[in-house]
Short mmCIF file of C-alpha atoms in Angstrom, two decimals:
data_model
loop_
_atom_site.label_atom_id
_atom_site.label_comp_id
_atom_site.label_asym_id
_atom_site.label_seq_id
_atom_site.Cartn_x
_atom_site.Cartn_y
_atom_site.Cartn_z
CA MET A 13 133.80 113.16 96.37
CA SER A 14 132.09 116.42 95.38
CA VAL A 15 129.53 114.83 93.05
CA PRO A 16 127.49 113.04 95.74
CA ARG A 17 127.49 116.21 97.78
CA GLN A 18 126.04 118.22 94.91
CA SER A 19 123.37 115.61 94.27
CA ALA A 20 122.47 115.57 97.94
CA ILE A 21 122.13 119.33 98.00
CA SER A 22 120.03 119.40 94.85
CA SER A 23 117.74 116.69 96.17
CA ASP A 24 116.97 118.76 99.27
CA ARG A 25 115.84 121.82 97.31
CA PRO A 26 112.09 122.34 97.27
CA LYS A 27 110.49 122.02 93.90
CA GLY A 28 107.28 123.44 92.49
CA LEU A 29 104.62 124.14 95.05
CA ALA A 30 106.86 122.82 97.81
CA ARG A 31 108.77 126.15 97.70
CA VAL A 32 105.57 127.97 98.51
CA PHE A 33 104.59 125.55 101.25
CA ARG A 34 108.05 125.73 102.83
CA LEU A 35 107.23 129.37 103.60
CA GLN A 36 104.62 128.03 106.06
CA ILE A 37 102.10 130.74 105.22
CA PRO A 38 99.25 130.82 107.78
CA GLU A 39 95.99 129.41 106.50
CA VAL A 40 94.02 132.55 107.19
CA TRP A 41 96.18 134.55 104.76
CA ILE A 42 95.96 131.84 102.08
CA ARG A 43 92.17 131.81 102.36
CA PHE A 44 92.09 135.62 102.28
CA LEU A 45 94.22 135.80 99.11
CA ILE A 46 92.12 133.14 97.42
CA ALA A 47 88.95 135.03 98.25
CA ILE A 48 90.30 138.37 96.99
CA ILE A 49 91.64 136.92 93.73
CA GLY A 50 88.47 134.94 93.12
CA LEU A 51 86.18 137.88 93.75
CA VAL A 52 88.25 140.17 91.52
CA LEU A 53 88.13 137.65 88.68
CA ALA A 54 84.40 137.06 89.18
CA PHE A 55 83.67 140.81 89.16
CA SER A 56 85.77 141.26 86.02
CA ALA A 57 84.02 138.38 84.28
CA ALA A 58 80.61 139.87 85.23
CA LEU A 59 81.58 143.29 83.82
CA PHE A 60 82.82 141.83 80.54
CA SER A 61 79.67 139.70 80.38
CA THR A 62 77.57 142.88 80.51
CA VAL A 63 79.67 144.48 77.79
CA SER A 64 79.36 141.40 75.60
CA ARG A 65 75.59 141.31 76.05
CA GLU A 66 75.26 144.94 74.97
CA SER A 67 77.43 144.25 71.92
CA GLY A 68 75.29 141.23 70.98
CA ASN A 69 77.97 138.53 71.45
CA LEU A 70 75.91 135.66 72.85
CA TRP A 71 78.68 133.08 73.31
CA ALA A 72 81.03 135.48 75.06
CA THR A 73 78.21 136.53 77.36
CA LEU A 74 77.40 132.90 78.15
CA ILE A 75 81.01 131.95 78.91
CA LEU A 76 81.86 135.02 80.99
CA SER A 77 78.69 134.88 83.07
CA SER A 78 79.31 131.17 83.76
CA VAL A 79 82.89 131.89 84.85
CA ALA A 80 81.69 134.67 87.17
CA LEU A 81 79.09 132.41 88.77
CA VAL A 82 81.52 129.48 89.20
CA LEU A 83 84.19 131.71 90.77
CA ALA A 84 81.67 133.15 93.22
CA VAL A 85 80.58 129.64 94.25
CA VAL A 86 84.21 128.51 94.70
CA VAL A 87 85.03 131.50 96.89
CA GLY A 88 81.93 130.88 98.96
CA LEU A 89 82.73 127.19 99.48
CA THR A 90 86.40 127.69 100.34
CA THR A 91 86.21 130.81 102.48
CA VAL A 92 82.85 131.19 104.22
CA PRO A 93 82.79 127.78 106.02
CA TYR A 94 86.38 128.24 107.21
CA LEU A 95 85.70 131.70 108.59
CA ALA A 96 82.58 130.45 110.33
CA ARG A 97 84.56 127.66 112.01
CA ARG A 98 87.34 130.08 112.94
CA VAL A 99 85.02 132.60 114.58
CA ALA A 100 83.00 130.10 116.61
CA VAL A 101 85.00 126.89 116.51
CA GLU A 102 84.04 125.82 120.03
CA GLN A 103 80.34 126.09 119.28
CA PHE A 104 80.53 123.58 116.41
CA LYS A 105 81.31 120.34 118.20
CA ASP A 106 80.05 118.15 115.37
CA VAL A 107 82.09 117.48 112.24
CA PHE A 108 80.15 117.10 109.00
CA ASP A 109 81.16 115.71 105.63
CA TYR A 110 79.37 116.66 102.43
CA GLU A 111 79.07 114.65 99.25
CA VAL A 112 77.12 115.87 96.25
CA THR A 113 74.70 113.30 94.84
CA ARG A 114 73.69 112.86 91.21
CA VAL A 115 70.42 114.58 91.96
CA GLY A 116 72.34 117.52 93.39
CA ILE A 117 74.59 117.76 90.32
CA VAL A 118 71.59 117.84 87.97
CA TYR A 119 69.91 120.42 90.19
CA MET A 120 72.99 122.68 90.26
CA VAL A 121 73.34 122.47 86.45
CA GLY A 122 69.72 123.61 86.17
CA VAL A 123 70.34 126.48 88.58
CA VAL A 124 73.39 127.61 86.58
CA LEU A 125 71.45 127.54 83.30
CA ILE A 126 68.58 129.55 84.73
CA ALA A 127 71.05 132.00 86.30
CA ILE A 128 72.75 132.49 82.91
CA ALA A 129 69.39 133.10 81.30
CA ALA A 130 68.54 135.64 84.01
CA LEU A 131 71.82 137.50 83.45
CA ASN A 132 71.33 137.58 79.69
CA THR A 133 67.70 138.65 79.65
CA GLY A 134 67.48 140.72 82.83
CA ASN A 135 64.10 139.14 83.55
CA ASN A 136 63.08 139.71 87.17
CA LEU A 137 61.01 136.51 87.23
CA LEU A 138 64.10 134.45 86.42
CA TYR A 139 66.01 136.19 89.22
CA ILE A 140 63.22 135.24 91.63
CA ILE A 141 63.35 131.63 90.44
CA VAL A 142 67.14 131.50 90.90
CA ALA A 143 66.82 132.95 94.39
CA THR A 144 64.16 130.36 95.23
CA LEU A 145 66.32 127.50 93.97
CA LEU A 146 69.33 128.72 95.94
CA GLY A 147 67.13 129.12 99.00
CA THR A 148 66.03 125.51 98.58
CA ILE A 149 69.67 124.40 98.79
CA LEU A 150 70.09 126.42 101.99
CA ILE A 151 66.94 124.92 103.49
CA SER A 152 68.14 121.45 102.56
CA GLY A 153 71.46 121.99 104.34
CA VAL A 154 69.84 123.36 107.48
CA ALA A 155 67.20 120.62 107.60
CA SER A 156 69.75 117.80 107.21
CA ALA A 157 71.93 119.30 109.96
CA VAL A 158 68.94 119.54 112.30
CA VAL A 159 67.99 115.92 111.57
CA LEU A 160 71.46 114.64 112.54
CA ARG A 161 72.18 116.93 115.47
CA ALA A 162 71.74 115.63 119.04
CA LEU A 163 71.38 111.98 117.97
CA GLU A 164 73.16 109.53 120.29
CA LEU A 165 74.81 106.35 119.02
CA ASP A 166 75.92 103.14 120.69
CA VAL A 167 77.46 100.12 118.94
CA ARG A 168 77.57 96.77 120.74
CA LEU A 169 79.88 94.03 119.50
CA PRO A 170 79.99 90.30 120.32
CA GLU A 171 82.54 89.18 122.88
CA HIS A 172 84.08 86.25 120.96
CA VAL A 173 84.54 86.36 117.19
CA PHE A 174 86.25 83.81 114.95
CA ALA A 175 87.71 84.50 111.52
CA GLY A 176 85.54 83.33 108.65
CA HIS A 177 82.35 83.16 110.74
CA PRO A 178 79.66 85.82 110.29
CA VAL A 179 78.49 87.40 113.53
CA ALA A 180 75.92 90.02 114.43
CA GLY A 181 76.45 93.29 116.25
CA LYS A 182 73.88 95.84 117.29
CA ALA A 183 73.56 99.56 116.65
CA LEU A 184 71.35 101.69 118.89
CA ILE A 185 70.37 105.23 117.96
CA ARG A 186 68.55 107.42 120.47
CA ASN A 187 66.75 110.68 119.78
CA PRO A 188 66.70 112.63 123.07
CA ARG A 189 64.81 115.65 121.68
CA ARG A 190 61.37 116.38 123.08
CA TRP A 191 59.36 116.90 119.93
CA LEU A 192 61.56 116.89 116.80
CA PRO A 193 61.88 113.50 115.01
CA SER A 194 64.60 112.45 112.57
CA PHE A 195 64.15 111.04 109.08
CA SER A 196 66.19 108.84 106.76
CA VAL A 197 69.28 108.31 108.93
CA SER A 198 71.95 105.75 108.03
CA LEU A 199 74.82 104.41 110.10
CA VAL A 200 77.94 104.33 107.91
CA PRO A 201 81.66 103.65 108.55
CA ILE A 202 84.24 106.41 108.48
CA ARG A 203 87.33 105.57 106.43
CA GLN A 204 90.46 107.68 106.42
CA LYS A 205 92.97 107.65 103.59
CA THR A 206 96.54 106.74 104.47
CA GLY A 207 99.78 108.02 103.02
CA ARG A 208 101.40 111.46 102.79
CA HIS A 209 98.89 114.29 102.49
CA TRP A 210 98.84 118.04 102.73
CA ARG A 211 97.07 118.90 105.97
CA TRP A 212 96.39 121.97 108.07
CA VAL A 213 98.49 121.59 111.20
CA PRO A 214 97.69 123.64 114.34
CA VAL A 215 100.39 126.26 115.00
CA THR A 216 100.69 129.66 116.67
CA PHE A 217 100.82 132.82 114.55
CA SER A 218 103.36 135.16 116.11
CA PHE A 219 104.86 138.55 115.27
CA PRO A 220 107.70 139.37 115.02
CA PRO A 221 108.37 135.81 113.83
CA GLN A 222 112.11 135.55 114.66
CA HIS A 223 111.86 136.79 118.24
CA PRO A 224 111.54 134.70 121.41
CA PRO A 225 107.95 134.04 122.57
CA GLU A 226 108.19 136.42 125.52
CA LYS A 227 109.24 139.28 123.17
CA GLN A 228 106.61 138.76 120.49
CA TRP A 229 103.76 141.24 120.22
CA ILE A 230 101.09 138.94 118.77
CA ARG A 231 100.49 135.24 119.48
CA ILE A 232 97.22 133.72 118.24
CA PRO A 233 96.26 130.12 117.36
CA ASP A 234 96.44 129.39 113.64
CA ARG A 235 96.97 126.53 111.18
CA ARG A 236 99.52 125.95 108.41
CA LEU A 237 99.58 123.63 105.44
CA ARG A 238 102.19 120.89 105.77
CA ARG A 239 102.80 117.47 104.27
CA VAL A 240 102.44 114.84 106.98
CA GLU A 241 102.54 111.07 107.08
CA ASP A 242 99.38 109.34 108.21
CA GLU A 243 99.74 106.82 110.98
CA PRO A 244 98.79 103.25 110.02
CA THR A 245 95.46 102.26 111.49
CA ALA A 246 93.98 98.89 112.31
CA PRO A 247 91.38 97.46 109.93
CA GLY A 248 87.87 98.71 110.43
CA ILE A 249 85.09 96.75 112.08
CA PHE A 250 82.05 97.91 110.17
CA ALA A 251 81.82 97.93 106.36
CA GLY A 252 78.09 97.95 105.67
CA ALA A 253 75.24 100.30 106.55
CA ALA A 254 72.19 100.33 108.81
CA TYR A 255 69.16 102.39 107.78
CA PHE A 256 66.61 104.05 110.07
CA PRO A 257 63.75 105.56 108.02
CA TYR A 258 62.05 107.28 110.96
CA LEU A 259 63.23 107.99 114.50
CA PRO A 260 60.55 109.55 116.71
CA ALA A 261 61.37 112.02 119.46
CA ARG A 262 62.35 110.56 122.84
CA SER A 263 62.77 107.09 121.39
CA GLN A 264 65.48 104.55 120.69
CA LEU A 265 65.77 102.17 117.76
CA SER A 266 68.17 99.30 117.15
CA ALA A 267 69.41 97.49 114.07
CA GLU A 268 71.45 94.35 113.52
CA LEU A 269 74.92 94.78 112.03
CA ALA A 270 76.21 91.94 109.87
CA LEU A 271 79.93 91.55 110.65
CA HIS A 272 82.34 89.27 108.85
CA PHE A 273 86.12 89.05 109.28
CA GLU A 274 88.21 87.02 106.87
CA GLN A 275 91.50 87.36 108.76
CA ARG A 276 92.48 87.06 112.39
CA GLY A 277 93.77 90.14 114.19
CA ARG A 278 92.70 93.28 115.98
CA TYR A 279 90.04 95.47 114.40
CA GLN A 280 89.01 98.89 115.64
CA GLU A 281 86.94 101.94 114.82
CA LYS A 282 87.63 105.41 116.18
CA SER A 283 84.43 106.96 114.91
CA PHE A 284 81.18 106.16 113.15
CA GLY A 285 79.07 108.27 110.85
CA LEU A 286 75.39 109.16 110.80
CA ALA A 287 74.42 110.15 107.25
CA THR A 288 71.26 111.50 105.66
CA ARG A 289 70.00 112.83 102.35
CA PHE A 290 66.95 114.43 103.88
CA PRO A 291 65.01 116.30 102.59
CA PHE A 292 65.80 116.70 98.87
CA ALA A 293 68.78 114.34 98.36
CA PHE A 294 70.99 117.13 96.99
CA LEU A 295 73.79 116.27 99.41
CA THR A 296 74.76 113.31 101.55
CA LYS A 297 75.61 114.90 104.88
CA THR A 298 77.57 112.73 107.32
CA ARG A 299 78.05 113.59 110.97
CA HIS A 300 81.14 112.13 112.65
CA ILE A 301 80.53 110.59 116.07
CA SER A 302 83.60 109.80 118.15
CA LEU A 303 82.96 106.27 119.38
CA GLN A 304 85.93 103.93 119.86
CA ARG A 305 85.27 100.24 119.47
CA GLU A 306 87.78 97.39 119.32
CA ILE A 307 87.42 93.68 118.73
CA ILE A 308 89.88 90.80 118.60
CA VAL A 309 89.15 88.20 115.93
CA TYR A 310 90.37 84.74 116.87
CA PRO A 311 91.84 82.35 114.29
CA SER A 312 89.36 80.05 112.65
CA VAL A 313 88.82 76.85 114.62
CA GLU A 314 87.44 74.95 111.66
CA PRO A 315 89.84 71.96 111.47
CA PRO A 316 92.38 72.19 108.63
CA ASP A 317 93.60 69.11 106.77
CA GLU A 318 96.53 68.65 109.15
CA PHE A 319 94.10 68.46 112.06
CA PHE A 320 92.45 65.28 110.80
CA GLU A 321 95.85 63.70 110.23
CA VAL A 322 97.29 64.30 113.70
CA LEU A 323 94.19 64.18 115.91
CA PRO A 324 93.76 60.35 116.01
CA LEU A 325 97.44 59.91 116.83
CA ILE A 326 97.36 62.62 119.49
CA SER A 327 94.17 61.24 121.07
CA GLY A 328 95.56 57.72 121.20
CA GLU A 329 98.86 58.68 122.80
CA PHE A 330 97.18 61.11 125.19
CA GLU A 331 94.72 58.46 126.40
CA SER A 332 97.53 55.92 126.77
CA TYR A 333 99.64 58.43 128.66
CA THR A 334 96.88 59.40 131.12
CA ARG A 335 95.80 55.81 131.78
CA GLY A 336 99.35 54.76 132.58
CA ARG A 337 100.15 57.65 134.89
CA GLY A 338 99.09 55.90 138.13
CA ASN A 339 100.90 53.23 140.14
CA ASP A 340 97.93 51.13 141.34
CA LEU A 341 96.75 48.36 139.02
CA TYR A 342 93.17 49.00 137.95
CA ARG A 343 92.46 46.01 135.68
CA ILE A 344 93.81 43.73 132.96
CA ARG A 345 91.95 43.93 129.69
CA GLU A 346 92.24 43.18 125.99
CA TYR A 347 94.84 45.04 123.96
CA LEU A 348 93.62 47.96 121.84
CA PRO A 349 95.48 49.49 118.87
CA GLU A 350 96.07 52.76 120.71
CA ASP A 351 97.66 51.07 123.75
CA SER A 352 101.39 51.38 124.37
CA ALA A 353 103.50 48.22 124.11
CA ARG A 354 105.10 48.90 127.51
CA HIS A 355 101.79 48.13 129.22
CA VAL A 356 101.43 44.59 127.79
CA ASP A 357 101.07 41.93 130.53
CA TRP A 358 103.04 39.02 129.10
CA LYS A 359 102.02 36.52 131.79
CA ALA A 360 98.31 37.16 131.21
CA THR A 361 98.92 37.07 127.48
CA ALA A 362 100.61 33.63 127.73
CA LYS A 363 97.77 32.21 129.81
CA SER A 364 94.93 33.52 127.65
CA GLY A 365 96.58 33.22 124.27
CA SER A 366 95.65 36.87 123.35
CA LEU A 367 97.34 40.18 124.07
CA LYS A 368 96.46 41.62 127.47
CA VAL A 369 97.41 45.00 128.87
CA ARG A 370 97.55 46.39 132.36
CA GLU A 371 95.50 49.52 133.07
CA PHE A 372 96.47 51.63 136.07
CA ALA A 373 94.34 53.91 138.19
CA ARG A 374 94.56 57.55 137.15
CA GLU A 375 95.97 59.81 139.84
CA ASP A 376 94.79 63.13 138.43
CA GLU A 377 92.69 64.68 135.69
CA ARG A 378 93.46 64.75 131.98
CA ARG A 379 96.15 67.43 131.91
CA LEU A 380 97.29 68.66 128.53
CA ARG A 381 99.70 71.46 127.60
CA ILE A 382 99.72 72.97 124.12
CA VAL A 383 103.06 74.53 123.21
CA PHE A 384 103.28 76.83 120.18
CA ASP A 385 106.96 77.34 119.36
CA ASN A 386 106.62 80.54 117.35
CA PRO A 387 109.01 80.34 114.36
CA ILE A 388 111.43 83.06 113.38
CA SER A 389 110.52 85.65 110.79
CA GLY A 390 110.95 84.18 107.32
CA GLY A 391 111.12 80.61 108.57
CA LEU A 392 107.75 79.74 107.04
CA SER A 393 105.74 81.14 104.19
CA GLU A 394 102.74 83.24 105.10
CA LYS A 395 100.27 80.54 104.08
CA VAL A 396 102.06 77.80 106.04
CA TYR A 397 102.36 80.05 109.08
CA GLU A 398 98.65 80.89 109.04
CA ASN A 399 97.85 77.17 108.79
CA ALA A 400 100.09 76.53 111.81
CA VAL A 401 98.30 79.19 113.86
CA ARG A 402 94.97 77.78 112.78
CA LEU A 403 96.06 74.24 113.73
CA ALA A 404 97.13 75.38 117.20
CA ALA A 405 93.78 77.15 117.70
CA SER A 406 91.83 74.12 116.45
CA LEU A 407 93.68 71.72 118.77
CA GLY A 408 93.10 73.97 121.77
CA TRP A 409 89.43 74.40 120.91
CA HIS A 410 88.93 70.66 120.41
CA PHE A 411 90.48 69.54 123.69
CA ALA A 412 88.78 72.36 125.59
CA GLY A 413 85.51 70.68 124.60
CA GLN A 414 86.81 67.31 125.85
CA ASN A 415 86.99 68.51 129.47
CA ALA A 416 90.77 68.28 129.51
CA GLN A 417 92.69 70.44 131.98
CA LEU A 418 94.50 72.69 129.54
CA SER A 419 97.50 74.97 129.81
CA PHE A 420 99.27 76.93 127.10
CA LEU A 421 102.81 78.05 126.48
CA SER A 422 104.51 80.16 123.82
CA GLN A 423 107.06 82.94 123.43
CA ASN A 424 105.82 86.18 125.01
CA TYR A 425 102.54 84.53 126.06
CA ARG A 426 101.35 86.16 129.26
CA GLY A 427 97.74 84.99 129.26
CA GLY A 428 96.03 82.63 131.65
CA GLN A 429 95.02 79.03 131.22
CA GLN A 430 91.68 79.79 129.61
CA ILE A 431 91.17 78.87 125.97
CA TYR A 432 90.06 82.40 125.07
CA ASP A 433 93.30 83.87 126.45
CA PHE A 434 95.29 81.58 124.18
CA LEU A 435 93.07 82.35 121.19
CA ALA A 436 93.52 86.08 121.82
CA TYR A 437 97.29 85.55 121.74
CA LEU A 438 97.06 83.58 118.49
CA ALA A 439 94.87 86.31 116.99
CA GLU A 440 97.77 88.78 116.94
CA VAL A 441 100.86 86.56 116.96
CA GLN A 442 103.45 87.16 114.25
CA PRO A 443 106.75 85.41 113.47
CA GLY A 444 109.30 86.51 116.05
CA ARG A 445 113.01 86.38 116.69
CA SER A 446 115.23 83.35 116.96
CA THR A 447 115.16 82.59 120.70
CA PRO A 448 115.74 79.20 122.37
CA PHE A 449 112.48 77.88 123.66
CA LEU A 450 112.22 74.10 123.77
CA GLU A 451 115.68 73.77 125.36
CA ASN A 452 114.43 75.69 128.40
CA LEU A 453 110.91 74.26 128.42
CA PRO A 454 110.01 73.27 131.97
CA ILE A 455 109.11 69.60 132.41
CA SER A 456 105.79 68.99 134.13
CA GLY A 457 103.37 66.14 134.61
CA ASP A 458 101.26 67.37 131.64
CA TYR A 459 101.19 65.72 128.27
CA ASN A 460 102.55 68.12 125.65
CA ILE A 461 101.42 68.89 122.13
CA ILE A 462 104.34 70.85 120.66
CA LEU A 463 104.09 72.70 117.35
CA THR A 464 107.61 73.63 116.25
CA THR A 465 109.89 74.19 113.27
CA GLN A 466 112.96 72.76 114.99
CA SER A 467 114.53 69.66 113.48
CA ARG A 468 114.26 66.32 115.23
CA GLY A 469 117.89 66.25 116.22
CA THR A 470 117.57 69.44 118.30
CA ILE A 471 114.64 68.26 120.44
CA PRO A 472 115.60 67.63 124.09
CA THR A 473 115.45 63.93 124.99
CA SER A 474 113.36 64.61 128.09
CA LEU A 475 110.41 65.74 125.95
CA TRP A 476 110.10 62.71 123.71
CA SER A 477 108.46 60.43 126.30
CA SER A 478 105.65 62.86 127.19
CA SER A 479 105.03 64.85 124.04
CA TYR A 480 103.55 64.73 120.60
CA PHE A 481 105.42 66.83 118.05
CA VAL A 482 103.90 68.56 115.05
CA PHE A 483 106.78 69.67 112.86
CA LEU A 484 105.62 72.79 111.06
CA GLY A 485 106.50 72.97 107.41
CA ALA A 486 106.91 69.20 107.05
CA GLU A 487 104.73 67.31 104.62
CA LYS A 488 103.28 65.08 107.36
CA ALA A 489 103.08 65.45 111.10
CA SER A 490 105.21 63.08 113.16
CA SER A 491 104.80 61.82 116.70
CA SER A 492 107.37 60.92 119.27
#
């Protein structure tokens, strides 16, 4: 009994870097230590580079000067932006992402080579050139931030979208500034990685740490590095890009967004991005704009193969059922293949020598109820289940265009009697639990189209005379 206990204890021990992160060191101290260590190493490398140059060792000078320059850049990138955000975090309401382009990589390599040459030769002209090149990078960053700042974005989506059908949305960008235009702006999607990641979590830095809050001397907002699990997000709406080469001041431009959804379901975006490479294409700077958009993609209503098999049978029985609903005789006419045998007028048939049927006056409109008996989880394969959902959507869409008075019924369906309410339900429906449904189905004067996985022997007798059954998972659909 002691072996499992030992293994459990050993599995809970932090390993590697986890031991450090379990200490929950505040981020400000981590950044401070990184900066100090980096600057010490960079200063040491610069000193040894000078010594190597005086001794005539070219390769050592080249390597040490490169290390000093790289360490200085790393410290600047990891410490300075964080401190700037920490000092004036409320003044920076926009979040920017940076991505170095190929042009920027080539440019930085050139700057490093010229800087190495300047350190080795001590030529003042080379120092001026390096300063100019670094100043160009600074100007590029400021100019791109100015181009993106203050821009307003609105994304308009279509109201009804079906899976597999391309649709068009619209993106509107407005520049409210009085005189400053924007150049080379692109609308791009923002994608977040999912999984377990190390993230800076907001906490409160307190001292002494083990005392109650009311007895602590110092309490300031801080952040700590912890491993957190990302919440699953719905699929994104927008996957392409829209480009605006020039946006004048006090103007608004629009662009069409090509949208295409292969699967049914709910799609949403929490934010969009405005990106630019202006002016020198060293960096792709992306500004995050919080703009929540959500769209429900209905199942495809393009008829599947099962639709063409069951539709003629359903239409025939539905027409026969609605014509025979009344009590007043309307007329006696020739027999048609879709007519029910119970309406044959045998006296008129004997007199005329051909089959005659009685047609009664219809008391009400063509009332049809589509019942989707949602199967249990694992009852059908994913492909068969998607075909069943698609068949239910196609039948509802078809009879909605035939001016039939429709109603819909399914487990947990709380929508109205409009076709789009039922399609919205089918857009997100998933296999559910095993609950009795057809046994408690209320009987009405409507004709029923019932899609179910129940066997024939479990169908209530009262439903057979007024329903058409599509048995999901069977090779062919069967009617009552």
